[in-house]
Coordinates of C-alpha atoms in Angstrom, one line a residue:
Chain A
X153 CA 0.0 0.0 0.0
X154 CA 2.4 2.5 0.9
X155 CA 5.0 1.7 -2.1
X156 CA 2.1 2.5 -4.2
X157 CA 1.4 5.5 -2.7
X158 CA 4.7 6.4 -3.2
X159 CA 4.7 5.6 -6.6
X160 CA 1.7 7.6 -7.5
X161 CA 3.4 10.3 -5.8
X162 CA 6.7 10.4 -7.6
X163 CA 4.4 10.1 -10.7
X164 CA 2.6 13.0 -9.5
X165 CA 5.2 15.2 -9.0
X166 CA 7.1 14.0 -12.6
X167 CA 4.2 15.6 -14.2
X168 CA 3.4 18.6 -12.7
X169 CA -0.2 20.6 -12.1
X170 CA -0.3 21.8 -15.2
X171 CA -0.8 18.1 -16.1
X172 CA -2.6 16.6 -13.5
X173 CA -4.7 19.0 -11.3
X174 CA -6.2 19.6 -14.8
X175 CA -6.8 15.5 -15.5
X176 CA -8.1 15.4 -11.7
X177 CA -10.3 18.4 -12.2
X178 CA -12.1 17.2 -15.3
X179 CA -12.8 13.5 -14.1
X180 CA -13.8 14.7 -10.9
X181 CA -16.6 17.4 -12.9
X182 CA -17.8 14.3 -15.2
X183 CA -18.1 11.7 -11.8
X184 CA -20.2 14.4 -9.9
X185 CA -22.3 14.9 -13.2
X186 CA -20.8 18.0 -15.0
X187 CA -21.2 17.8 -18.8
X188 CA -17.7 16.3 -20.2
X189 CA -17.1 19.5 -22.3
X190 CA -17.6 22.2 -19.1
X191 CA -15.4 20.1 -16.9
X192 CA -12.8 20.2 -19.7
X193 CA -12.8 23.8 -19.8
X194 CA -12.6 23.8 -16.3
X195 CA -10.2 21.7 -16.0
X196 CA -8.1 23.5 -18.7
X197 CA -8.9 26.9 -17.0
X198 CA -7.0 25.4 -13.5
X199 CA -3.7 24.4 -16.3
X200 CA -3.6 28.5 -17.9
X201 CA -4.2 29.9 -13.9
X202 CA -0.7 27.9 -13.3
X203 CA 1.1 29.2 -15.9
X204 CA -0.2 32.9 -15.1
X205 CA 0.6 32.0 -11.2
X206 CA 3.9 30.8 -12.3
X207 CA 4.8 33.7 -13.9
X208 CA 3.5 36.5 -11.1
X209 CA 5.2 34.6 -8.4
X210 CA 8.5 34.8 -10.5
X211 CA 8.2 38.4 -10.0
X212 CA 7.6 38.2 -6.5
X213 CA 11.0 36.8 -6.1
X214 CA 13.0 38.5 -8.5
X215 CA 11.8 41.9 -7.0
X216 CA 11.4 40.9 -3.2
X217 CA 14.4 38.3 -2.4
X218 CA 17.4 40.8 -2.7
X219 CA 16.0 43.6 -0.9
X220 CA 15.2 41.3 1.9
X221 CA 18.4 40.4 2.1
X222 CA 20.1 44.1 2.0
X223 CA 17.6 45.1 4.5
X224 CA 18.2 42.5 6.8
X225 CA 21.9 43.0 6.9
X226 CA 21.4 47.2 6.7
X227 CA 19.3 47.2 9.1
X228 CA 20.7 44.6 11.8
X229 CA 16.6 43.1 12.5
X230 CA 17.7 40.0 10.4
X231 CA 13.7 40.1 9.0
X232 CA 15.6 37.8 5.7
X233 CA 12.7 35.5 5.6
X234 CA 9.9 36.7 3.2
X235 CA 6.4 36.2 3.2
X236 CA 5.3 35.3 -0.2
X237 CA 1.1 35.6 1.1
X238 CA -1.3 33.3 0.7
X239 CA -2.4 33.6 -2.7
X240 CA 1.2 32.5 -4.1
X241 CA 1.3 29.6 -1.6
X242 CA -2.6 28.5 -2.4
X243 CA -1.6 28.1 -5.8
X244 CA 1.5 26.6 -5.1
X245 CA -0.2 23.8 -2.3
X246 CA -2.6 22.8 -5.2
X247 CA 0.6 22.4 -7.4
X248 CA 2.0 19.8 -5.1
X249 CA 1.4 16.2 -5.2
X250 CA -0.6 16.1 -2.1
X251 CA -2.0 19.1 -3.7
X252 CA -3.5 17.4 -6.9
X253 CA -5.2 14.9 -5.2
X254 CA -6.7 16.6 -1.9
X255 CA -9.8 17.7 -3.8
X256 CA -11.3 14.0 -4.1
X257 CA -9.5 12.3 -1.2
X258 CA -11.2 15.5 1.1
X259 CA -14.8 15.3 -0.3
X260 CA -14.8 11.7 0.1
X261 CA -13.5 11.9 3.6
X262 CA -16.0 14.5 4.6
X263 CA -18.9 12.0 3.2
X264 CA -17.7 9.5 5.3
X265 CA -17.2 11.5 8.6
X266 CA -20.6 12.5 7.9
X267 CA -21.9 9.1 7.7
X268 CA -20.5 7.9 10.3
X269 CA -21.7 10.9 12.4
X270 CA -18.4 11.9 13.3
X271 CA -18.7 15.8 12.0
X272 CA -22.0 17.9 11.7
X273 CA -20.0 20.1 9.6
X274 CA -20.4 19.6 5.3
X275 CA -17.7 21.6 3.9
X276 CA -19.1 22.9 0.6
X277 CA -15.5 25.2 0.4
X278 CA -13.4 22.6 -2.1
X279 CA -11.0 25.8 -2.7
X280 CA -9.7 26.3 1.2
X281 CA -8.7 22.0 0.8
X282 CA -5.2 24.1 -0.4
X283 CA -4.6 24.9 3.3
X284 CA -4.4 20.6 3.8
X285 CA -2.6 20.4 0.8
X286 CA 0.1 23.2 2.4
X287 CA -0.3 20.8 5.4
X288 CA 1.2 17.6 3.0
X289 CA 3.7 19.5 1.1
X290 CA 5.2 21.0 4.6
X291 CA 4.9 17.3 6.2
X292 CA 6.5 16.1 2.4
X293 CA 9.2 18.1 3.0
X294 CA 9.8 16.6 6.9
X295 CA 9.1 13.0 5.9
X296 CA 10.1 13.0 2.1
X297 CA 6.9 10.4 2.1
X298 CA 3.8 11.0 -0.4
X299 CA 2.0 8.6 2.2
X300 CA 2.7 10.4 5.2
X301 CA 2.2 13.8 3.2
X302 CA -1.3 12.7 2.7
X303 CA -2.1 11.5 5.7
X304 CA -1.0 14.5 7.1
X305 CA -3.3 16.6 5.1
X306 CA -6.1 14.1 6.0
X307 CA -5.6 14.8 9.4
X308 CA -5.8 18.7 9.2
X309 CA -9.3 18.4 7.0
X310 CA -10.6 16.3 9.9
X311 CA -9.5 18.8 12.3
X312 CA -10.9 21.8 10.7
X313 CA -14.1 19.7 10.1
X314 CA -14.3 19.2 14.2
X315 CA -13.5 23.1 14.5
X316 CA -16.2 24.3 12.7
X317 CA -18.5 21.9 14.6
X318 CA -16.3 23.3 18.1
X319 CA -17.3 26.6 17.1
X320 CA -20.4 27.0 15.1
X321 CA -22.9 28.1 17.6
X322 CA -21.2 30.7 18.8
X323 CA -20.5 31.9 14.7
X324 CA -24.0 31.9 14.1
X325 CA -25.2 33.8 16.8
X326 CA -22.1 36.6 16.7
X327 CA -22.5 36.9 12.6
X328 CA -26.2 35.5 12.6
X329 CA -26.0 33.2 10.1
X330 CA -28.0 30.5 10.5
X331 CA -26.7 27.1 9.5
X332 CA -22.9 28.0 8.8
X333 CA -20.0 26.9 10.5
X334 CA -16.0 27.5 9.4
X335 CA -13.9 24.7 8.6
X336 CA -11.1 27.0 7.8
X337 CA -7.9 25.7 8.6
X338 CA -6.2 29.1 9.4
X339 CA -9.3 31.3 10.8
X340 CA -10.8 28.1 12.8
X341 CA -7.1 27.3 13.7
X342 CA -6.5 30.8 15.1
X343 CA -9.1 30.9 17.1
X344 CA -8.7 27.8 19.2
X345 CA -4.8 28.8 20.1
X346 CA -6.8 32.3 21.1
X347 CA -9.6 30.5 23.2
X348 CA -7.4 30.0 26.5
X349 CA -6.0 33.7 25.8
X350 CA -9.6 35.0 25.4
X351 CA -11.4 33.4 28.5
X352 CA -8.2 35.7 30.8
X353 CA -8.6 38.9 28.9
X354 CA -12.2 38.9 28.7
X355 CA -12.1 39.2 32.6
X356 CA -9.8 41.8 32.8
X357 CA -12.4 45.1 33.1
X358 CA -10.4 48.0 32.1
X359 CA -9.5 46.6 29.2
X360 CA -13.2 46.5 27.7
X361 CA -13.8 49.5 28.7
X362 CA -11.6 51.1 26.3
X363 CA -14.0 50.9 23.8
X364 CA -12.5 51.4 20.4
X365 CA -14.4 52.3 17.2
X366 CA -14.6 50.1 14.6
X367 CA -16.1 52.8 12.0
X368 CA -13.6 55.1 12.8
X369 CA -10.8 52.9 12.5
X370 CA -12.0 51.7 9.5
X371 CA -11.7 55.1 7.4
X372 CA -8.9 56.2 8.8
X373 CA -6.6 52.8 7.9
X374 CA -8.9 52.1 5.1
X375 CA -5.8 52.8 2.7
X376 CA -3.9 49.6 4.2
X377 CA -7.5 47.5 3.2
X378 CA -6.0 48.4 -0.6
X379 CA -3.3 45.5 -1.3
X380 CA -2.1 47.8 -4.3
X381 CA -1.5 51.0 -2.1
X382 CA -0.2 48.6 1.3
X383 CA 2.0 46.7 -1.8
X384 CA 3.9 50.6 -2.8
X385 CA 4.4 51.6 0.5
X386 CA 5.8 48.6 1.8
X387 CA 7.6 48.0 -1.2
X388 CA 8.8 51.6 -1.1
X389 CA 9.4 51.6 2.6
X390 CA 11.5 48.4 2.4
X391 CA 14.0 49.3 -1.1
X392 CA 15.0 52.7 0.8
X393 CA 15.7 50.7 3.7
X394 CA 17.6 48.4 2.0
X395 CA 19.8 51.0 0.8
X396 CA 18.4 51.2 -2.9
X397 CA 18.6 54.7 -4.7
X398 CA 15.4 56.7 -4.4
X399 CA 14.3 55.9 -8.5
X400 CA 15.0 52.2 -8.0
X401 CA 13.1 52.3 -5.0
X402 CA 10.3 53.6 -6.7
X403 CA 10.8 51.1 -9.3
X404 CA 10.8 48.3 -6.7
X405 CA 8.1 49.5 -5.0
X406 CA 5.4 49.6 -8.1
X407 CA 6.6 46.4 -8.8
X408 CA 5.8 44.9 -5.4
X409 CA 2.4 46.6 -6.0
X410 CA 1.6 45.1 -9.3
X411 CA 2.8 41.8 -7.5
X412 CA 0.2 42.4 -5.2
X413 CA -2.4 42.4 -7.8
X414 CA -1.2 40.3 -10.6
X415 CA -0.8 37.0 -8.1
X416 CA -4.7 37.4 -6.9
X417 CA -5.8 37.6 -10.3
X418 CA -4.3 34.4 -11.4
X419 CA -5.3 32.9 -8.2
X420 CA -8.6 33.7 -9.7
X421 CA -8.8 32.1 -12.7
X422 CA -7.6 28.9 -11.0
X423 CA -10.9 29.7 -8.6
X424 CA -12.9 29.8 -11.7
X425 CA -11.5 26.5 -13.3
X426 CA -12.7 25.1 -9.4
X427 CA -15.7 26.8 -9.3
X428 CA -18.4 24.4 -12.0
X429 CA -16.5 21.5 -9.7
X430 CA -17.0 23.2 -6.3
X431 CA -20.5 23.7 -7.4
X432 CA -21.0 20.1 -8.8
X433 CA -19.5 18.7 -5.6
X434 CA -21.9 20.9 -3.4
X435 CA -25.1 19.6 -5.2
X436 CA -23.7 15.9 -5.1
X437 CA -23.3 16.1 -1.2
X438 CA -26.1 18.0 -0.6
X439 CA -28.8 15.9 -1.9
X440 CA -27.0 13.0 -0.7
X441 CA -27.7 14.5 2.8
X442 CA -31.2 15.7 2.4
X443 CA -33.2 15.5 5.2
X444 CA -30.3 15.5 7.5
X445 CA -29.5 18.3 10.2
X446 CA -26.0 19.2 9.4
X447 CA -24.1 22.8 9.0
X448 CA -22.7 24.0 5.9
X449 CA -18.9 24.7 6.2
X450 CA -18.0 27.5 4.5
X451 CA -14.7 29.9 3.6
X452 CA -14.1 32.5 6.8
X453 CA -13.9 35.0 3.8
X454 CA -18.0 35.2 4.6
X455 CA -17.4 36.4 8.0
X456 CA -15.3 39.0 7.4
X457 CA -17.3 42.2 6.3
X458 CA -18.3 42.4 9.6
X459 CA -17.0 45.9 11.0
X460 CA -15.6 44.5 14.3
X461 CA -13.2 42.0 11.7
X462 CA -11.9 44.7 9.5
X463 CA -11.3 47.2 12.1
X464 CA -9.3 44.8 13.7
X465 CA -7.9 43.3 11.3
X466 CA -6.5 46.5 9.5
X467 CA -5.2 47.2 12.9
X468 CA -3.0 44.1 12.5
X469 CA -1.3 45.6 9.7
X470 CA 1.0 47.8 12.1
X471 CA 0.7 44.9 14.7
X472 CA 2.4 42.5 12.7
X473 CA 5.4 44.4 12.0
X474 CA 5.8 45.4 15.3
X475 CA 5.9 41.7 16.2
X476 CA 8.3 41.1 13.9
X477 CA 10.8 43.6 14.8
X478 CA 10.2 42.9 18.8
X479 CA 10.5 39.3 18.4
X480 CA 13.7 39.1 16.0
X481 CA 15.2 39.2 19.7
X482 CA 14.0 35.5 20.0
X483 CA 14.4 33.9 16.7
X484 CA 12.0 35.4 14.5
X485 CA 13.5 35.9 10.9
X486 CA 9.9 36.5 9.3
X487 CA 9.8 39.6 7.3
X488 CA 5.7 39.8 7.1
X489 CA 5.1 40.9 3.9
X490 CA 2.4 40.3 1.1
X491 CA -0.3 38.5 4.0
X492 CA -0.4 41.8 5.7
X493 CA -3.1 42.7 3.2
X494 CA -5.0 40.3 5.0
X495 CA -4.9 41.0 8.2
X496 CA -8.9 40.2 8.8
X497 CA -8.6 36.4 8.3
X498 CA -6.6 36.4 11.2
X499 CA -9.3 38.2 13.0
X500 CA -12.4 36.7 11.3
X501 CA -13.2 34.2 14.2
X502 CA -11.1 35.7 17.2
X503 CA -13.9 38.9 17.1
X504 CA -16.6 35.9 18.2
X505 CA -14.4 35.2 21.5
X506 CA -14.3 38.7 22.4
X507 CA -18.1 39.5 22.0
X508 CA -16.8 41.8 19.2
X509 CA -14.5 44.1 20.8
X510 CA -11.7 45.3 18.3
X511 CA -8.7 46.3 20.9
X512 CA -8.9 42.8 22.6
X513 CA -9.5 40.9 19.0
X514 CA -6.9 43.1 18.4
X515 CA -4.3 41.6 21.3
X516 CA -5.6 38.1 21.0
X517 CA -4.4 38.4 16.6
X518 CA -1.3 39.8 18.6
X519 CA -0.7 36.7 20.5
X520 CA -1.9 34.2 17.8
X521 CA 0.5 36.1 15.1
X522 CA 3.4 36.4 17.7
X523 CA 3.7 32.5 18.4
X524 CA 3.3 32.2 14.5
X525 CA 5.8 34.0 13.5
X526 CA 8.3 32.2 15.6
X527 CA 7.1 29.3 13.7
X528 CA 6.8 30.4 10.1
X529 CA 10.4 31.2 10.1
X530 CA 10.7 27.8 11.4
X531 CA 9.1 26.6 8.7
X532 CA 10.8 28.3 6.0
X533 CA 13.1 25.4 4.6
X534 CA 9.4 23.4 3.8
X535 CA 8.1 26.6 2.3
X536 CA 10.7 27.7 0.2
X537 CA 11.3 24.0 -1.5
X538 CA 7.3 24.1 -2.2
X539 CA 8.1 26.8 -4.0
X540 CA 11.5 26.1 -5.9
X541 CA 10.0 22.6 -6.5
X542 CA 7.3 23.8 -8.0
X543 CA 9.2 25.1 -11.1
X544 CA 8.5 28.9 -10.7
X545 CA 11.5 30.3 -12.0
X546 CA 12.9 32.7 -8.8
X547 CA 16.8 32.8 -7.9
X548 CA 17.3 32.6 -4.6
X549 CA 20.9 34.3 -3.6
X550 CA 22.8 31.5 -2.1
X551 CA 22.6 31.0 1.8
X552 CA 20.0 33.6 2.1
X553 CA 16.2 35.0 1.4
X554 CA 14.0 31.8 1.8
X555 CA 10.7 32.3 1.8
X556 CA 7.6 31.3 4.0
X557 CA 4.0 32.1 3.7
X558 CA 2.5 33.6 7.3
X559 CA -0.8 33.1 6.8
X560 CA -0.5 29.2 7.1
X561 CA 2.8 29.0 9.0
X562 CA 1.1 30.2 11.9
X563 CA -1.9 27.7 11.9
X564 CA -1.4 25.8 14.7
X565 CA -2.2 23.1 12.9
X566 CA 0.3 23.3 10.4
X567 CA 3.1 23.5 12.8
X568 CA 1.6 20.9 15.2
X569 CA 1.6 18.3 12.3
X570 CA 5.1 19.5 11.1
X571 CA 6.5 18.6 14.5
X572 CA 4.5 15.6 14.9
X573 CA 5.3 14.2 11.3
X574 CA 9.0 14.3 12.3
X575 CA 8.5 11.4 14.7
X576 CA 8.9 8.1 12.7
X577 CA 5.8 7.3 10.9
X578 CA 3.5 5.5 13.3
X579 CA 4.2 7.3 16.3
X580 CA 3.1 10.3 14.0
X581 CA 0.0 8.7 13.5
X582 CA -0.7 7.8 16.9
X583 CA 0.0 10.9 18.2
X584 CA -2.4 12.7 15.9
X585 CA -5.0 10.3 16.3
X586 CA -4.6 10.8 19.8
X587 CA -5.0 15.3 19.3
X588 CA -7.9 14.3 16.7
X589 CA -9.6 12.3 19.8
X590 CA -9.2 15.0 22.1
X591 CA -10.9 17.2 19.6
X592 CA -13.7 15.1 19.3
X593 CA -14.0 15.5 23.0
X594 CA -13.3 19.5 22.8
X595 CA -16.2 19.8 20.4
X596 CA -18.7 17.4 22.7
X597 CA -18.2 19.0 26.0
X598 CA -17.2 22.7 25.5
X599 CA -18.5 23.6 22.2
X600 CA -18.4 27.5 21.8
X601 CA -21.6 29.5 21.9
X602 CA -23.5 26.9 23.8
X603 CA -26.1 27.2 26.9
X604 CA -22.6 27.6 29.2
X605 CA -22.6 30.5 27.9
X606 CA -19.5 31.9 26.2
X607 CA -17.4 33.2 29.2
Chain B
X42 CA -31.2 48.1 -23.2
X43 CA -27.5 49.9 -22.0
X44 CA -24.5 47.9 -19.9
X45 CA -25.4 47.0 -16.5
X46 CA -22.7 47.0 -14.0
X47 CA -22.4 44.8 -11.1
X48 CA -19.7 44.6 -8.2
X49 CA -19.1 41.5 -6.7
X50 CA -17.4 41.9 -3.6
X51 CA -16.3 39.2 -1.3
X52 CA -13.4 39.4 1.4
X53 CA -10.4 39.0 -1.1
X54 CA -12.0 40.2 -4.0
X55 CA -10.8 36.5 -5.3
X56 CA -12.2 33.4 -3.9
X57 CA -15.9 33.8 -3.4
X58 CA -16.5 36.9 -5.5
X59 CA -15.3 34.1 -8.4
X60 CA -17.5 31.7 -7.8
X61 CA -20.2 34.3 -8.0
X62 CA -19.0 36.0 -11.3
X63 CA -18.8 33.0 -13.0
X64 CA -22.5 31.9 -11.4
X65 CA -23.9 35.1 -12.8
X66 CA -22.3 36.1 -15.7
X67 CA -23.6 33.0 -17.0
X68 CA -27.7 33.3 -15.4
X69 CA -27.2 37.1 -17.1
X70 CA -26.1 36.0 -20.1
X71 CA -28.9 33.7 -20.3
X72 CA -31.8 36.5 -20.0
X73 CA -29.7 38.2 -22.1
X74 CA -28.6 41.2 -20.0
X75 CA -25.5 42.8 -20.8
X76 CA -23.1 43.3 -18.2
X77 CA -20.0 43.9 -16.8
X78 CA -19.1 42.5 -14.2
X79 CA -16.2 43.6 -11.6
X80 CA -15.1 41.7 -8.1
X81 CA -13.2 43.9 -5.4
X82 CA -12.4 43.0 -1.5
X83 CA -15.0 44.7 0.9
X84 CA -11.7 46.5 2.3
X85 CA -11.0 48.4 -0.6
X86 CA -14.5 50.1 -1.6
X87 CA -15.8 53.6 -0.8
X88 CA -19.4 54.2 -1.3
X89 CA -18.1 57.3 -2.9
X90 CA -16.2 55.2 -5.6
X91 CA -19.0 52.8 -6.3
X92 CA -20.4 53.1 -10.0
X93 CA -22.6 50.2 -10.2
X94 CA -25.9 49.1 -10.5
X95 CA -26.3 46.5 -7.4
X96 CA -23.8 45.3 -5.4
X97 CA -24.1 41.8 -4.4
X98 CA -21.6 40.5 -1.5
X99 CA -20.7 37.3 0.3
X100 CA -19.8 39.6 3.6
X101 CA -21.6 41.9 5.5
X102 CA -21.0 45.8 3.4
X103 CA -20.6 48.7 6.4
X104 CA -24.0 50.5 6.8
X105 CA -22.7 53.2 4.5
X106 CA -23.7 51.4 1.2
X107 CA -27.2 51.9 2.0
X108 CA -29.6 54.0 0.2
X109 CA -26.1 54.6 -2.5
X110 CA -26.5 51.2 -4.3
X111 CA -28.5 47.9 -3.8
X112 CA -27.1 45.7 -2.3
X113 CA -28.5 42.2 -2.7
X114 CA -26.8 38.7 0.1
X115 CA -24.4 36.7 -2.0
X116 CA -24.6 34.3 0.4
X117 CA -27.3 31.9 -0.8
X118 CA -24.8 31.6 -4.5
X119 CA -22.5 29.8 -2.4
X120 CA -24.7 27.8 -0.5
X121 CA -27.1 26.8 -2.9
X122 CA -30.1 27.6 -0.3
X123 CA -32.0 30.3 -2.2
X124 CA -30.2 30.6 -5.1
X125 CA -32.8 30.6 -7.8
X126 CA -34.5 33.8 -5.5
X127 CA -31.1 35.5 -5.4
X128 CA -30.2 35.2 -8.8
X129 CA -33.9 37.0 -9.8
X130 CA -33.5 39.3 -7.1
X131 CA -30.3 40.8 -9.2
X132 CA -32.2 40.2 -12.5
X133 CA -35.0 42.3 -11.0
X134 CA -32.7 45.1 -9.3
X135 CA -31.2 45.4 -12.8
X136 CA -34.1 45.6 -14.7
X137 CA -35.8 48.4 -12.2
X138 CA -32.4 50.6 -12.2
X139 CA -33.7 50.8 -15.6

């Protein structure tokens, strides 16, 4: 069993996602009763968004690496890890083996959880399977097994699955939406490192009475909401830093700007290759279930227009490079970068444990990002061969920039089953059998939002 | 009948804003409207910058929106609860903005 795996794996990764994600994509649409032609397209639409993707995230390096590097050393914060943001390393965790496969191997998984009455929680949102499929190319990288890789990724879909059941009441009430809960790796992981963090601050008084005004905060930091104005000043900020001549910084920085907009649009057209498949996968578990109480999972992104999330998390833009620099003192080598656009996914499902209030959503993204970024630079070797394997063309100068990607570095989750996955293989798999038992428990007996109240 | 526009905005102004475009693009198309369509991230919009028709979103759009555009739940597109209403709900918003 596992030699095969192994082999499909190596076959896998000899052909690439611009072979196989497509192949996967259109079988998977004719199976869950696309017509054959629409799945081709789709599945053809997924090969182009790689070669676009490719291409942006070529950029990203060329432009980004060596001013990391001169700013580091200029500037004596040794910040020589980049962030390369989540919509470079989504594209890139569907490009890996694990990657090509997670679509199928998750939806089945989630039927059979369901049937088995395991999880309440029918995840309807294919496209966040990339932050598993970051999970198995991380755990690749540790184990250098397709098996384990898989596993791995296996393991963090059940976990989100028991997260969103963990946490669904209380997201329904707080965003009243009926019927939803999160299985988002990252938001859903956030928020149960935050849970201890929030039950101590939300005693201490003084700090709830300080009030702070999401509407305000909102229009005055709206600018760093923009990823194309955030990309030029950073960018900007950064090349002077690292010593470039005022043109070429300007240079630089509209190049880290278009960077920050080219990526997402690639990202999109591989959303809308996913999206006649996403769709045809919703209708086919759906009806399967009918008649069934369950919740549908969706992305996190749905939470997030909530005023309480954005304040907060455009607040985190400033908090996360103050992190960075104050905690270079104890190993931190994370420049954050491109995922500061995106500070509200970090904030999406902490607001809920708060009741809401932005300063103490505010210090409990703090705490979650300031573990994380002690662990995305941990991660760093995993994240930058996801991307060199990957085949996008970026030089990186010998012995230094590597990349990470902060969003998923700091998910719990991700480092949890990086660390785990470096014990031999089946005390790996005791050990998170034994964390995926204890949240089955954490979900039965102190499910968020439920009559104990939420604290 | 002239070019309607519609903003989809979602929290990136990429994952779920896509799956709506491409949901309806194609139910507009059908009825034979013509539109443009446009995604952006619920960060990056001013009510002051908004030149559309109806705005449908997958988030929650700050109070401010009101009474300047429609704006019609994206919600029930990714769900598939409702989705038949919402998609005539945009028809119909499109049709009355005249």
């Amino acid at each position: 069993m596992e030699t095969l795996l192994e082999s499909i794996g190596n076959f896998l990764n000899t052909l690439g996602p611009m072979i196989v994600l497509p192949i996967v994509i259109t079988i998977l649409g004719i199976i869950l009763g696309q017509r054959p032609d629409r799945a081709f397209r789709s599945g053809l639409l997924t090969a182009v968004a790689f070669v676009g993707i490719f291409l942006t995230v070529g950029l990203l390096g060329e432009n980004v690496s060596t001013i990391a590097t001169a700013f580091a050393e200029r500037t004596g914060t040794g910040l020589d890890i980049i962030d390369i943001g989540w919509p470079a390393a989504s594209a890139l965790a569907f490009g890996t083996p694990v990657g090509n496969v997670i679509i199928p191997v998750g939806i089945a998984l989630n039927i059979i959880l369901l049937l088995l009455g395991l999880t309440q929680t029918l995840d309807i949102d294919i496209w966040n399977f990339w932050h598993m499929a970051f999970v198995g190319a991380i755990v690749q990288f540790v184990t250098g097994s397709f098996a384990l890789a898989l596993a791995a990724a296996a393991i963090s879909l059940v976990m989100a699955l028991f997260l969103a059941d963990w946490s669904a009441s209380l997201i329904q009430k707080h965003f009243n939406m009926p019927g939803v809960s999160i299985p988002h790796l990252q938001s859903a992981g956030y928020m149960l490192l935050a849970w201890p963090f929030a039950r101590v601050i939300n005693r201490i008084s003084f700090l709830k009475r300080l009030q702070l005004d999401p509407d305000s905060i909102r229009k005055r930091l709206g600018v760093l909401g923009e990823p194309v104005v955030l990309g030029l000043i950073i960018g900007l900020v950064l090349a002077l830093l690292a010593g470039q001549a005022p043109l070429d910084a300007l240079i630089t920085a509209v190049n880290i700007a278009a960077v920050m907009v080219l990526v997402p649009r690639m990202v999109a057209i591989l959303m809308e290759g996913l999206t006649p498949v996403a769709d045809a996968a919703r209708n086919f578990m759906t009806s399967r279930f009918a008649g069934r109480r369950f919740h549908i999972g969706l992305d996190s992104a749905v939470l997030i227009g909530n005023p309480g999330v954005i304040a907060s998390g455009l607040l985190m833009v400033p908090v996360e490079i103050v992190l960075a620099l104050l905690l270079s003192a104890v190993g931190n080598r994370t420049l954050p970068f491109i995922d500061l656009a995106d500070g509200p996914f970090v904030t999406a499902m902490l607001a809920p444990l708060v009741g809401g209030d932005v300063l103490l959503t505010v210090i409990l993204g703090a705490i979650v990002m300031g573990i994380g970024l002690i662990f995305t630079t941990l991660l760093a070797p995993a994240v930058t061969q996801m991307v060199v394997q990957s085949g996008v063309s970026v030089d990186i100068p010998a012995g230094y920039a590597t990349y990470t990607v902060m969003s998923d570095g700091a998910i719990p989750a991700s480092y949890g089953l990086y660390y785990i996955f470096s014990l031999p293989g089946v005390a790996a798999l005791v050990v998170s059998l034994i964390v995926l038992v204890a949240l089955y428990f954490l979900k039965g007996r102190f499910s968020l939002g439920g009559e104990r109240g939420e604290d | 009948m002239e070019r309607k526009k519609v903003y989809i905005v979602c929290a990136t102004g990429i994952a779920t804003s896509t799956m709506l475009r491409v949901k309806i693009e194609e139910f507009l198309k059908d009825k034979g409207i013509d539109v443009v369509v446009n995604q952006y991230r619920v960060t990056e919009l001013a009510p002051s910058r908004v030149d559309a028709d109806v705005i449908v979103a997958t988030t929650g759009m700050p109070d401010e929106f009101a009474g300047v555009v429609p704006v019609i739940n994206g919600v029930p597109l990714i769900t598939g609860v409702g989705e038949d209403q919402t998609l005539q709900e945009i028809l119909d918003t499109l049709q009355a903005a005249g």
